[in-house]
Amino acid sequence: MGFDQSKCIFSECKGECLTRCPYISYDEGKAKEAIQTLIAGETAPILSECITCAACNDFCPLGANPWDLISWRQEQTGILGIPEDAKPSSDWLTKPDLVIPGKEGGPLISMGGIFEVVPQTEFLTGKMFADATLIGGGKIACGFTETHLGRASRPLTFLPEFIANLTKEAEKYGVTEIIFTHDACYNVATTIAMREHIDVPFRPIHILEYIRNWLRDNPEQITPLNLKVAVQGGCTTRYAPTGGDHEIWSDWLADIFDLIGVESVEEKRTYTGDDRLCCGSAIFHKQHERAMDIQHKNIQDAILAGAEQYVFICPACISIMRATCRKMKLDPVYITQLVRQALGEDLGKAGSAGFGYPVK
Ligand code: SF4
Ligand code: SF4
């Protein structure tokens, strides 16, 4: 990651980075002109039109990572209009510590800095998490969410401290692995740390990998759900380590679906794979109508493909889309709650997606 100007060769691409962006209407000439303008250090309308979904990194056929160029310029220009000291509740790095102790020797799960946007402490209950210790707080939040606030450098400047703080937590609880509930922290501890040559002394585990492995170890606990579902892949999933030609998390998710008798309708969708739509969280307050249009288009696409539930991997995506899902009569469900249904567990007062639950 990081914009690589040597790979941005206009004669070898069709400006796919911006012609494929689903939130603007650029032709090839306009796309290349915009990128050229940013490379030259000038501003361009794309800086304020961009909703910070990171998809253009996937769209560029040459691997130049144009989103990293756009987000860097957004920060330099302050064009998103978000002040440096934006609301403390949006500053994931100042969150106080939270610890829900588990059993000694049990798994250690990091909720990063967004443990309250969905009631994660309630979503991480039941058989799969019976022995787990849950930790959260600013010192172990990767800060990737700051990219939506025009502070793209934050996860990078905080990276050494982030890894050092997590290493201390691993030592404190006597574990060699840390499980992450949010793709952002997982991807910063894997993809970004590797790129930045930061040594990670513990093994980062994605929540999907953890769930898949638990189900494989406990097949007798599963009653197949026989459900058709659509999947919301978050922006940070685009930073996931890849296996072959695809992001590794999609393999774990496919394994989970097989194990619990769930069929994905993603192959029937328009907005899927690299073309999946953003939840709209970055523009939810400042450009609300635009965010709602994106959500409607996205959810309608899932309904047309035959989905009976909409499965979310990212806690932030479900918090921002669940009300619209409910209005459009497509049940939103966080991945742990989907699986807990197959384990015959009572989902508690958070229900399948925390509706009516007092989210702070
Ligand atoms: S970022 Fe990629 S797609 Fe966009 S102009 Fe450069 S090479 Fe072409
Ligand atoms: S990050 Fe998303 S919204 Fe912004 S230009 Fe790239 S594809 Fe478009």
mmCIF file of C-alpha atoms and ligand atoms in Angstrom:
data_model
loop_
_atom_site.group_PDB
_atom_site.id
_atom_site.type_symbol
_atom_site.label_atom_id
_atom_site.label_comp_id
_atom_site.label_asym_id
_atom_site.label_seq_id
_atom_site.Cartn_x
_atom_site.Cartn_y
_atom_site.Cartn_z
ATOM 1 C CA MET A 1 0.000 0.000 0.000
ATOM 2 C CA GLY A 2 0.965 3.632 -0.304
ATOM 3 C CA PHE A 3 0.631 5.396 -3.638
ATOM 4 C CA ASP A 4 3.256 4.125 -6.082
ATOM 5 C CA GLN A 5 3.738 6.750 -8.766
ATOM 6 C CA SER A 6 6.054 4.479 -10.757
ATOM 7 C CA LYS A 7 3.096 2.145 -11.322
ATOM 8 C CA CYS A 8 0.669 4.889 -12.323
ATOM 9 C CA ILE A 9 1.293 4.693 -16.079
ATOM 10 C CA PHE A 10 -1.489 6.412 -17.994
ATOM 11 C CA SER A 11 -0.637 4.685 -21.292
ATOM 12 C CA GLU A 12 -1.210 1.278 -19.710
ATOM 13 C CA CYS A 13 -4.577 1.852 -18.019
ATOM 14 C CA LYS A 14 -8.011 3.227 -18.799
ATOM 15 C CA GLY A 15 -8.305 5.315 -15.652
ATOM 16 C CA GLU A 16 -10.218 2.481 -13.984
ATOM 17 C CA CYS A 17 -9.461 3.887 -10.529
ATOM 18 C CA LEU A 18 -12.072 6.607 -11.004
ATOM 19 C CA THR A 19 -14.166 5.393 -13.976
ATOM 20 C CA ARG A 20 -15.181 2.401 -11.816
ATOM 21 C CA CYS A 21 -15.795 4.460 -8.679
ATOM 22 C CA PRO A 22 -19.551 3.952 -8.121
ATOM 23 C CA TYR A 23 -20.049 7.320 -6.427
ATOM 24 C CA ILE A 24 -18.957 9.621 -9.269
ATOM 25 C CA SER A 25 -19.307 9.660 -13.084
ATOM 26 C CA TYR A 26 -15.869 10.096 -14.575
ATOM 27 C CA ASP A 27 -14.744 9.090 -18.050
ATOM 28 C CA GLU A 28 -11.195 7.986 -18.763
ATOM 29 C CA GLY A 29 -9.913 11.453 -19.605
ATOM 30 C CA LYS A 30 -11.377 13.051 -16.512
ATOM 31 C CA ALA A 31 -10.095 10.230 -14.320
ATOM 32 C CA LYS A 32 -6.521 10.526 -15.534
ATOM 33 C CA GLU A 33 -6.644 14.314 -15.356
ATOM 34 C CA ALA A 34 -7.765 14.127 -11.723
ATOM 35 C CA ILE A 35 -4.981 11.730 -10.780
ATOM 36 C CA GLN A 36 -2.422 13.813 -12.667
ATOM 37 C CA THR A 37 -3.590 16.921 -10.833
ATOM 38 C CA LEU A 38 -3.173 15.223 -7.475
ATOM 39 C CA ILE A 39 0.267 13.924 -8.415
ATOM 40 C CA ALA A 40 1.219 17.494 -9.323
ATOM 41 C CA GLY A 41 0.299 18.526 -5.796
ATOM 42 C CA GLU A 42 -2.800 20.479 -6.735
ATOM 43 C CA THR A 43 -6.341 19.991 -5.510
ATOM 44 C CA ALA A 44 -9.102 18.389 -7.562
ATOM 45 C CA PRO A 45 -12.869 17.919 -7.034
ATOM 46 C CA ILE A 46 -12.336 14.205 -6.402
ATOM 47 C CA LEU A 47 -10.915 15.066 -2.979
ATOM 48 C CA SER A 48 -14.309 16.197 -1.717
ATOM 49 C CA GLU A 49 -16.373 13.817 -3.900
ATOM 50 C CA CYS A 50 -14.561 10.753 -2.559
ATOM 51 C CA ILE A 51 -16.385 8.922 0.232
ATOM 52 C CA THR A 52 -13.171 7.203 1.450
ATOM 53 C CA CYS A 53 -14.196 3.644 0.590
ATOM 54 C CA ALA A 54 -10.711 2.568 -0.598
ATOM 55 C CA ALA A 55 -12.165 0.678 -3.596
ATOM 56 C CA CYS A 56 -10.002 2.445 -6.175
ATOM 57 C CA ASN A 57 -6.961 0.613 -4.809
ATOM 58 C CA ASP A 58 -8.698 -2.553 -6.030
ATOM 59 C CA PHE A 59 -9.805 -0.976 -9.314
ATOM 60 C CA CYS A 60 -6.363 0.180 -10.466
ATOM 61 C CA PRO A 61 -5.084 -2.622 -12.716
ATOM 62 C CA LEU A 62 -1.451 -1.615 -12.180
ATOM 63 C CA GLY A 63 -1.426 -1.659 -8.371
ATOM 64 C CA ALA A 64 -0.633 2.047 -7.963
ATOM 65 C CA ASN A 65 -2.924 2.454 -4.909
ATOM 66 C CA PRO A 66 -4.666 5.692 -5.931
ATOM 67 C CA TRP A 67 -6.785 5.800 -2.749
ATOM 68 C CA ASP A 68 -3.590 6.304 -0.788
ATOM 69 C CA LEU A 69 -2.842 9.332 -2.981
ATOM 70 C CA ILE A 70 -6.380 10.694 -2.556
ATOM 71 C CA SER A 71 -6.449 10.193 1.215
ATOM 72 C CA TRP A 72 -3.004 11.739 1.604
ATOM 73 C CA ARG A 73 -4.150 14.843 -0.284
ATOM 74 C CA GLN A 74 -7.389 14.935 1.712
ATOM 75 C CA GLU A 75 -5.299 15.169 4.846
ATOM 76 C CA GLN A 76 -2.874 17.731 3.419
ATOM 77 C CA THR A 77 -5.668 20.017 2.226
ATOM 78 C CA GLY A 78 -8.096 19.415 5.108
ATOM 79 C CA ILE A 79 -10.729 19.343 2.394
ATOM 80 C CA LEU A 80 -13.120 17.025 4.228
ATOM 81 C CA GLY A 81 -13.652 19.907 6.598
ATOM 82 C CA ILE A 82 -13.180 17.824 9.725
ATOM 83 C CA PRO A 83 -11.166 19.664 12.357
ATOM 84 C CA GLU A 84 -8.112 18.010 13.917
ATOM 85 C CA ASP A 85 -9.860 17.815 17.249
ATOM 86 C CA ALA A 86 -13.099 16.387 15.809
ATOM 87 C CA LYS A 87 -15.534 14.990 18.340
ATOM 88 C CA PRO A 88 -13.797 12.869 20.953
ATOM 89 C CA SER A 89 -16.301 10.079 20.240
ATOM 90 C CA SER A 90 -14.858 9.878 16.753
ATOM 91 C CA ASP A 91 -11.306 9.785 18.034
ATOM 92 C CA TRP A 92 -10.814 6.073 18.481
ATOM 93 C CA LEU A 93 -7.377 6.571 19.959
ATOM 94 C CA THR A 94 -8.631 8.253 23.121
ATOM 95 C CA LYS A 95 -11.058 5.525 24.188
ATOM 96 C CA PRO A 96 -10.661 4.377 27.807
ATOM 97 C CA ASP A 97 -9.630 0.781 28.425
ATOM 98 C CA LEU A 98 -12.270 -1.927 28.652
ATOM 99 C CA VAL A 99 -11.575 -5.431 29.962
ATOM 100 C CA ILE A 100 -14.074 -8.291 30.223
ATOM 101 C CA PRO A 101 -12.051 -11.033 31.882
ATOM 102 C CA GLY A 102 -12.329 -14.629 30.668
ATOM 103 C CA LYS A 103 -10.712 -17.832 31.848
ATOM 104 C CA GLU A 104 -6.984 -18.125 32.319
ATOM 105 C CA GLY A 105 -5.440 -19.599 29.173
ATOM 106 C CA GLY A 106 -8.538 -18.676 27.124
ATOM 107 C CA PRO A 107 -8.373 -16.714 23.865
ATOM 108 C CA LEU A 108 -7.597 -12.984 23.941
ATOM 109 C CA ILE A 109 -9.924 -10.896 21.752
ATOM 110 C CA SER A 110 -9.299 -7.261 20.881
ATOM 111 C CA MET A 111 -12.321 -5.108 20.062
ATOM 112 C CA GLY A 112 -10.079 -2.160 19.216
ATOM 113 C CA GLY A 113 -11.718 1.218 19.663
ATOM 114 C CA ILE A 114 -15.237 0.562 18.399
ATOM 115 C CA PHE A 115 -16.638 -1.730 21.030
ATOM 116 C CA GLU A 116 -19.695 0.409 21.598
ATOM 117 C CA VAL A 117 -20.962 1.112 18.081
ATOM 118 C CA VAL A 118 -22.585 -2.278 18.221
ATOM 119 C CA PRO A 119 -22.794 -3.948 21.587
ATOM 120 C CA GLN A 120 -19.754 -6.102 20.924
ATOM 121 C CA THR A 121 -19.476 -7.225 24.526
ATOM 122 C CA GLU A 122 -22.894 -8.806 24.061
ATOM 123 C CA PHE A 123 -22.221 -10.066 20.541
ATOM 124 C CA LEU A 124 -19.093 -11.835 21.798
ATOM 125 C CA THR A 125 -20.918 -14.109 24.218
ATOM 126 C CA GLY A 126 -22.100 -17.718 24.025
ATOM 127 C CA LYS A 127 -20.224 -20.988 23.578
ATOM 128 C CA MET A 128 -17.694 -19.689 21.072
ATOM 129 C CA PHE A 129 -16.493 -16.999 23.451
ATOM 130 C CA ALA A 130 -17.091 -18.684 26.828
ATOM 131 C CA ASP A 131 -13.424 -18.589 27.876
ATOM 132 C CA ALA A 132 -12.403 -15.432 26.041
ATOM 133 C CA THR A 133 -10.980 -12.284 27.573
ATOM 134 C CA LEU A 134 -12.191 -9.185 25.724
ATOM 135 C CA ILE A 135 -10.080 -6.044 25.630
ATOM 136 C CA GLY A 136 -10.691 -2.682 24.028
ATOM 137 C CA GLY A 137 -9.549 0.894 24.233
ATOM 138 C CA GLY A 138 -7.633 3.649 22.504
ATOM 139 C CA LYS A 139 -4.196 2.259 23.152
ATOM 140 C CA ILE A 140 -5.020 -0.900 21.202
ATOM 141 C CA ALA A 141 -7.116 0.801 18.472
ATOM 142 C CA CYS A 142 -5.282 0.867 15.144
ATOM 143 C CA GLY A 143 -6.714 4.261 14.209
ATOM 144 C CA PHE A 144 -7.608 3.212 10.677
ATOM 145 C CA THR A 145 -11.060 4.718 11.075
ATOM 146 C CA GLU A 146 -9.327 8.086 11.077
ATOM 147 C CA THR A 147 -8.889 7.733 7.299
ATOM 148 C CA HIS A 148 -12.610 8.530 7.023
ATOM 149 C CA LEU A 149 -12.008 11.734 8.943
ATOM 150 C CA GLY A 150 -9.278 13.005 6.638
ATOM 151 C CA ARG A 151 -6.446 11.821 8.866
ATOM 152 C CA ALA A 152 -4.990 9.048 6.733
ATOM 153 C CA SER A 153 -1.576 9.237 8.399
ATOM 154 C CA ARG A 154 -2.944 8.328 11.829
ATOM 155 C CA PRO A 155 -2.738 4.509 11.593
ATOM 156 C CA LEU A 156 0.806 4.821 10.260
ATOM 157 C CA THR A 157 2.135 7.214 12.872
ATOM 158 C CA PHE A 158 0.511 5.157 15.633
ATOM 159 C CA LEU A 159 1.571 1.777 14.202
ATOM 160 C CA PRO A 160 4.717 1.093 16.326
ATOM 161 C CA GLU A 161 2.854 2.040 19.516
ATOM 162 C CA PHE A 162 -0.195 0.019 18.483
ATOM 163 C CA ILE A 163 1.881 -3.131 18.015
ATOM 164 C CA ALA A 164 3.920 -2.488 21.180
ATOM 165 C CA ASN A 165 0.747 -2.027 23.256
ATOM 166 C CA LEU A 166 -0.807 -5.212 21.892
ATOM 167 C CA THR A 167 2.420 -7.096 22.533
ATOM 168 C CA LYS A 168 2.239 -6.037 26.166
ATOM 169 C CA GLU A 169 -1.371 -7.288 26.331
ATOM 170 C CA ALA A 170 -0.340 -10.654 24.858
ATOM 171 C CA GLU A 171 2.424 -10.937 27.466
ATOM 172 C CA LYS A 172 0.082 -9.891 30.258
ATOM 173 C CA TYR A 173 -2.437 -12.616 29.393
ATOM 174 C CA GLY A 174 0.222 -15.211 28.505
ATOM 175 C CA VAL A 175 -0.945 -15.775 24.914
ATOM 176 C CA THR A 176 0.846 -15.880 21.570
ATOM 177 C CA GLU A 177 -2.219 -14.979 19.499
ATOM 178 C CA ILE A 178 -4.620 -12.027 19.493
ATOM 179 C CA ILE A 179 -8.004 -12.272 17.805
ATOM 180 C CA PHE A 180 -9.344 -9.086 16.187
ATOM 181 C CA THR A 181 -13.051 -8.354 15.781
ATOM 182 C CA HIS A 182 -12.453 -5.565 13.293
ATOM 183 C CA ASP A 183 -10.730 -5.977 9.943
ATOM 184 C CA ALA A 184 -9.007 -2.642 10.383
ATOM 185 C CA CYS A 185 -6.913 -3.749 13.372
ATOM 186 C CA TYR A 186 -6.255 -7.164 11.815
ATOM 187 C CA ASN A 187 -5.134 -5.666 8.526
ATOM 188 C CA VAL A 188 -2.954 -3.033 10.188
ATOM 189 C CA ALA A 189 -1.287 -5.785 12.266
ATOM 190 C CA THR A 190 -0.723 -7.892 9.140
ATOM 191 C CA THR A 191 -0.665 -6.095 5.768
ATOM 192 C CA ILE A 192 0.362 -2.646 6.958
ATOM 193 C CA ALA A 193 2.872 -3.848 9.594
ATOM 194 C CA MET A 194 4.565 -6.027 6.983
ATOM 195 C CA ARG A 195 4.738 -3.141 4.516
ATOM 196 C CA GLU A 196 6.214 -0.861 7.161
ATOM 197 C CA HIS A 197 8.685 -3.548 8.355
ATOM 198 C CA ILE A 198 7.274 -3.557 11.888
ATOM 199 C CA ASP A 199 7.904 -6.799 13.750
ATOM 200 C CA VAL A 200 4.704 -8.307 15.189
ATOM 201 C CA PRO A 201 5.674 -10.689 18.017
ATOM 202 C CA PHE A 202 2.189 -12.222 18.374
ATOM 203 C CA ARG A 203 0.057 -13.959 15.746
ATOM 204 C CA PRO A 204 -2.899 -11.824 14.589
ATOM 205 C CA ILE A 205 -6.055 -13.902 14.111
ATOM 206 C CA HIS A 206 -9.096 -12.639 12.232
ATOM 207 C CA ILE A 207 -12.452 -13.139 13.985
ATOM 208 C CA LEU A 208 -13.636 -15.158 10.971
ATOM 209 C CA GLU A 209 -10.654 -17.487 11.209
ATOM 210 C CA TYR A 210 -11.333 -17.948 14.921
ATOM 211 C CA ILE A 211 -15.041 -18.737 14.331
ATOM 212 C CA ARG A 212 -14.243 -21.092 11.436
ATOM 213 C CA ASN A 213 -11.749 -23.012 13.563
ATOM 214 C CA TRP A 214 -14.155 -23.203 16.524
ATOM 215 C CA LEU A 215 -16.900 -24.617 14.290
ATOM 216 C CA ARG A 216 -14.521 -27.163 12.806
ATOM 217 C CA ASP A 217 -13.630 -28.294 16.321
ATOM 218 C CA ASN A 218 -17.271 -28.481 17.422
ATOM 219 C CA PRO A 219 -19.349 -29.777 14.481
ATOM 220 C CA GLU A 220 -21.740 -31.630 16.780
ATOM 221 C CA GLN A 221 -22.973 -28.288 18.141
ATOM 222 C CA ILE A 222 -24.256 -27.084 14.744
ATOM 223 C CA THR A 223 -27.794 -27.205 13.406
ATOM 224 C CA PRO A 224 -27.749 -26.022 9.767
ATOM 225 C CA LEU A 225 -29.678 -22.801 9.205
ATOM 226 C CA ASN A 226 -30.676 -23.333 5.550
ATOM 227 C CA LEU A 227 -30.582 -19.604 4.916
ATOM 228 C CA LYS A 228 -29.669 -17.440 1.957
ATOM 229 C CA VAL A 229 -27.576 -14.417 2.874
ATOM 230 C CA ALA A 230 -25.852 -11.417 1.348
ATOM 231 C CA VAL A 231 -22.589 -10.098 2.771
ATOM 232 C CA GLN A 232 -21.400 -6.551 3.486
ATOM 233 C CA GLY A 233 -17.642 -6.363 3.061
ATOM 234 C CA GLY A 234 -16.266 -3.276 4.781
ATOM 235 C CA CYS A 235 -13.759 -0.792 3.382
ATOM 236 C CA THR A 236 -10.956 -2.145 5.552
ATOM 237 C CA THR A 237 -11.477 -5.655 4.200
ATOM 238 C CA ARG A 238 -9.803 -4.272 1.084
ATOM 239 C CA TYR A 239 -6.542 -4.143 3.017
ATOM 240 C CA ALA A 240 -6.734 -7.825 3.903
ATOM 241 C CA PRO A 241 -3.863 -10.138 3.100
ATOM 242 C CA THR A 242 -4.629 -11.911 -0.166
ATOM 243 C CA GLY A 243 -4.508 -15.606 -0.873
ATOM 244 C CA GLY A 244 -4.157 -16.191 -4.622
ATOM 245 C CA ASP A 245 -6.319 -13.616 -6.351
ATOM 246 C CA HIS A 246 -8.708 -12.863 -3.494
ATOM 247 C CA GLU A 247 -8.817 -11.493 0.024
ATOM 248 C CA ILE A 248 -8.186 -14.214 2.553
ATOM 249 C CA TRP A 249 -11.216 -13.403 4.758
ATOM 250 C CA SER A 250 -13.584 -14.551 2.008
ATOM 251 C CA ASP A 251 -12.228 -18.124 2.337
ATOM 252 C CA TRP A 252 -12.909 -18.199 6.086
ATOM 253 C CA LEU A 253 -16.393 -16.813 5.529
ATOM 254 C CA ALA A 254 -17.153 -19.413 2.844
ATOM 255 C CA ASP A 255 -16.003 -22.155 5.243
ATOM 256 C CA ILE A 256 -18.269 -20.772 7.994
ATOM 257 C CA PHE A 257 -21.257 -20.680 5.631
ATOM 258 C CA ASP A 258 -20.614 -24.287 4.589
ATOM 259 C CA LEU A 259 -20.351 -25.397 8.200
ATOM 260 C CA ILE A 260 -23.604 -23.736 9.341
ATOM 261 C CA GLY A 261 -25.679 -24.430 6.219
ATOM 262 C CA VAL A 262 -25.828 -20.918 4.820
ATOM 263 C CA GLU A 263 -25.845 -20.087 1.109
ATOM 264 C CA SER A 264 -24.320 -16.848 -0.109
ATOM 265 C CA VAL A 265 -26.219 -14.990 -2.852
ATOM 266 C CA GLU A 266 -23.202 -12.802 -3.647
ATOM 267 C CA GLU A 267 -22.710 -14.383 -7.076
ATOM 268 C CA LYS A 268 -26.129 -13.073 -8.077
ATOM 269 C CA ARG A 269 -25.405 -9.510 -6.957
ATOM 270 C CA THR A 270 -24.315 -6.489 -8.986
ATOM 271 C CA TYR A 271 -22.549 -4.839 -6.061
ATOM 272 C CA THR A 272 -20.199 -7.562 -4.934
ATOM 273 C CA GLY A 273 -16.502 -8.447 -4.922
ATOM 274 C CA ASP A 274 -14.373 -5.429 -5.840
ATOM 275 C CA ASP A 275 -17.603 -3.626 -6.833
ATOM 276 C CA ARG A 276 -19.205 -3.946 -3.390
ATOM 277 C CA LEU A 277 -20.735 -0.742 -2.081
ATOM 278 C CA CYS A 278 -19.641 1.150 1.022
ATOM 279 C CA CYS A 279 -21.870 1.376 4.127
ATOM 280 C CA GLY A 280 -21.677 5.179 3.861
ATOM 281 C CA SER A 281 -20.445 5.823 7.374
ATOM 282 C CA ALA A 282 -17.917 8.458 6.321
ATOM 283 C CA ILE A 283 -20.625 10.683 4.798
ATOM 284 C CA PHE A 284 -23.554 9.632 6.980
ATOM 285 C CA HIS A 285 -23.843 12.944 8.817
ATOM 286 C CA LYS A 286 -22.430 15.450 6.361
ATOM 287 C CA GLN A 287 -24.029 14.045 3.159
ATOM 288 C CA HIS A 288 -26.900 12.061 4.616
ATOM 289 C CA GLU A 289 -29.051 11.781 1.476
ATOM 290 C CA ARG A 290 -26.123 10.541 -0.551
ATOM 291 C CA ALA A 291 -25.328 7.941 2.109
ATOM 292 C CA MET A 292 -28.941 6.777 2.171
ATOM 293 C CA ASP A 293 -29.037 6.463 -1.633
ATOM 294 C CA ILE A 294 -25.981 4.214 -1.475
ATOM 295 C CA GLN A 295 -27.518 2.106 1.283
ATOM 296 C CA HIS A 296 -30.828 1.715 -0.563
ATOM 297 C CA LYS A 297 -29.088 0.665 -3.781
ATOM 298 C CA ASN A 298 -26.943 -1.795 -1.860
ATOM 299 C CA ILE A 299 -29.719 -3.385 0.177
ATOM 300 C CA GLN A 300 -32.111 -3.544 -2.782
ATOM 301 C CA ASP A 301 -29.420 -5.390 -4.719
ATOM 302 C CA ALA A 302 -29.137 -7.933 -1.879
ATOM 303 C CA ILE A 303 -32.921 -8.388 -1.771
ATOM 304 C CA LEU A 304 -33.136 -8.898 -5.537
ATOM 305 C CA ALA A 305 -30.441 -11.569 -5.276
ATOM 306 C CA GLY A 306 -32.674 -13.498 -2.869
ATOM 307 C CA ALA A 307 -31.012 -12.732 0.485
ATOM 308 C CA GLU A 308 -33.007 -13.542 3.619
ATOM 309 C CA GLN A 309 -30.475 -11.960 5.978
ATOM 310 C CA TYR A 310 -27.704 -9.411 5.445
ATOM 311 C CA VAL A 311 -24.509 -10.535 7.149
ATOM 312 C CA PHE A 312 -22.043 -7.965 8.458
ATOM 313 C CA ILE A 313 -18.412 -8.556 9.307
ATOM 314 C CA CYS A 314 -17.627 -4.994 10.343
ATOM 315 C CA PRO A 315 -19.234 -3.627 13.536
ATOM 316 C CA ALA A 316 -19.239 -0.121 12.073
ATOM 317 C CA CYS A 317 -21.015 -1.172 8.854
ATOM 318 C CA ILE A 318 -23.868 -2.854 10.730
ATOM 319 C CA SER A 319 -24.284 0.086 13.072
ATOM 320 C CA ILE A 320 -24.688 2.451 10.148
ATOM 321 C CA MET A 321 -26.845 0.205 7.888
ATOM 322 C CA ARG A 322 -29.057 -1.753 10.272
ATOM 323 C CA ALA A 323 -31.882 0.803 10.430
ATOM 324 C CA THR A 324 -32.138 0.967 6.647
ATOM 325 C CA CYS A 325 -32.033 -2.832 6.422
ATOM 326 C CA ARG A 326 -34.866 -3.042 8.892
ATOM 327 C CA LYS A 327 -36.917 -0.453 6.978
ATOM 328 C CA MET A 328 -36.369 -2.426 3.780
ATOM 329 C CA LYS A 329 -37.325 -5.672 5.541
ATOM 330 C CA LEU A 330 -33.998 -7.424 5.194
ATOM 331 C CA ASP A 331 -32.726 -8.713 8.545
ATOM 332 C CA PRO A 332 -29.241 -7.421 9.350
ATOM 333 C CA VAL A 333 -27.080 -9.785 11.365
ATOM 334 C CA TYR A 334 -23.576 -9.517 12.777
ATOM 335 C CA ILE A 335 -21.457 -12.559 11.941
ATOM 336 C CA THR A 336 -21.267 -13.857 15.518
ATOM 337 C CA GLN A 337 -25.047 -13.666 15.859
ATOM 338 C CA LEU A 338 -25.553 -15.495 12.566
ATOM 339 C CA VAL A 339 -23.389 -18.352 13.827
ATOM 340 C CA ARG A 340 -24.970 -18.350 17.276
ATOM 341 C CA GLN A 341 -28.335 -19.031 15.609
ATOM 342 C CA ALA A 342 -26.817 -22.254 14.222
ATOM 343 C CA LEU A 343 -25.618 -23.125 17.730
ATOM 344 C CA GLY A 344 -29.181 -22.822 19.025
ATOM 345 C CA GLU A 345 -28.265 -19.957 21.338
ATOM 346 C CA ASP A 346 -30.558 -17.281 22.689
ATOM 347 C CA LEU A 347 -29.281 -14.047 21.161
ATOM 348 C CA GLY A 348 -30.115 -12.061 24.264
ATOM 349 C CA LYS A 349 -31.372 -8.529 24.400
ATOM 350 C CA ALA A 350 -29.088 -7.445 21.559
ATOM 351 C CA GLY A 351 -31.120 -9.717 19.275
ATOM 352 C CA SER A 352 -29.792 -10.384 15.805
ATOM 353 C CA ALA A 353 -28.590 -6.866 15.185
ATOM 354 C CA GLY A 354 -29.005 -4.859 18.336
ATOM 355 C CA PHE A 355 -32.294 -3.188 17.376
ATOM 356 C CA GLY A 356 -33.701 -1.238 20.213
ATOM 357 C CA TYR A 357 -30.554 -1.938 22.129
ATOM 358 C CA PRO A 358 -29.165 1.122 23.852
ATOM 359 C CA VAL A 359 -26.140 1.781 21.681
ATOM 360 C CA LYS A 360 -24.141 4.583 23.261
HETATM 361 S S1 SF4 B 1 -4.111 4.979 -10.379
HETATM 362 FE FE1 SF4 B 1 -4.121 3.181 -11.721
HETATM 363 S S2 SF4 B 1 -6.019 3.291 -12.906
HETATM 364 FE FE2 SF4 B 1 -5.658 5.325 -11.959
HETATM 365 S S3 SF4 B 1 -4.590 6.512 -13.507
HETATM 366 FE FE3 SF4 B 1 -2.987 5.570 -12.210
HETATM 367 S S4 SF4 B 1 -2.519 3.594 -13.190
HETATM 368 FE FE4 SF4 B 1 -4.411 4.344 -14.089
HETATM 369 S S1 SF4 B 2 -11.895 5.773 -2.285
HETATM 370 FE FE1 SF4 B 2 -13.875 5.059 -3.063
HETATM 371 S S2 SF4 B 2 -15.104 6.897 -3.238
HETATM 372 FE FE2 SF4 B 2 -12.961 7.554 -3.094
HETATM 373 S S3 SF4 B 2 -12.342 7.747 -5.253
HETATM 374 FE FE3 SF4 B 2 -11.728 5.716 -4.513
HETATM 375 S S4 SF4 B 2 -13.446 4.385 -5.188
HETATM 376 FE FE4 SF4 B 2 -14.195 6.503 -5.241
#
